[in-house]
């Protein structure tokens, strides 16, 4: 059977790739997609731990993560549409309205 | 057999995740992300959680990615940034990522707490029934909070996307 550490390692690799997308890319759309990747790697860890320790709570929290992700994407894409309508840019570096 | 399937799904998901980050066109990123989510749902099936795999396909591939593709088609990507991705563009972030990855890999590989190979035998009975009982009995308050958050997100998205009419 597959050891638990393999699933954790897959979660680590996907997390690092998603963090690279968030930190290195300058396109807001790709940054949002990398955020989804981060949340999915965390979901893999939740379900793997829950499976190997015979606990249902991992799955419960994965369901919550998925639900909150849906809400987050709806709001983020709404903000994105409003942003593009007002400033017509997709670069994260150009969006400095919140800077003090 | 399980190991072969796991290696296949893990390899394809890592490759598609790299394509998400490295692709130049956001539509290519979205399609690669869709493929990655399908592989992850297959991994959920390997982990004995078929309900989560179905939810993953419905919510992520069916709803979130379609939303992403709609938005990408709605805003004009051609005039937007189609710049090539340079890995050395942001050196401190790259170094930080490398350190983070090495640290997490070392922690997982050195620890012996993750070397379980056999899952604990789940208590008998219907799995979905147990999941529902746990969700609606022990985690009722977080469930209600999540529903309120979803409602707030719905209202917020409508207000944000509506054209200002004075």
Coordinates of C-alpha atoms in Angstrom, one line a residue, chain A residues 64 67-68 71, chain B residues 139-153:
Chain A
X64 CA -15.5 23.3 4.5
X67 CA -17.2 25.5 0.3
X68 CA -15.2 28.6 1.5
X71 CA -17.2 31.8 -1.9
Chain B
X139 CA -20.1 20.4 13.3
X140 CA -23.5 22.1 13.0
X141 CA -22.2 25.6 14.0
X142 CA -19.4 25.7 11.4
X143 CA -21.8 24.4 8.8
X144 CA -24.2 27.3 9.5
X145 CA -21.3 29.8 9.5
X146 CA -20.2 28.5 6.2
X147 CA -23.7 28.9 4.8
X148 CA -23.8 32.5 6.0
X149 CA -20.4 33.1 4.5
X150 CA -21.7 31.7 1.2
X151 CA -24.7 34.0 1.3
X152 CA -22.5 37.0 2.1
X153 CA -20.2 36.1 -0.9

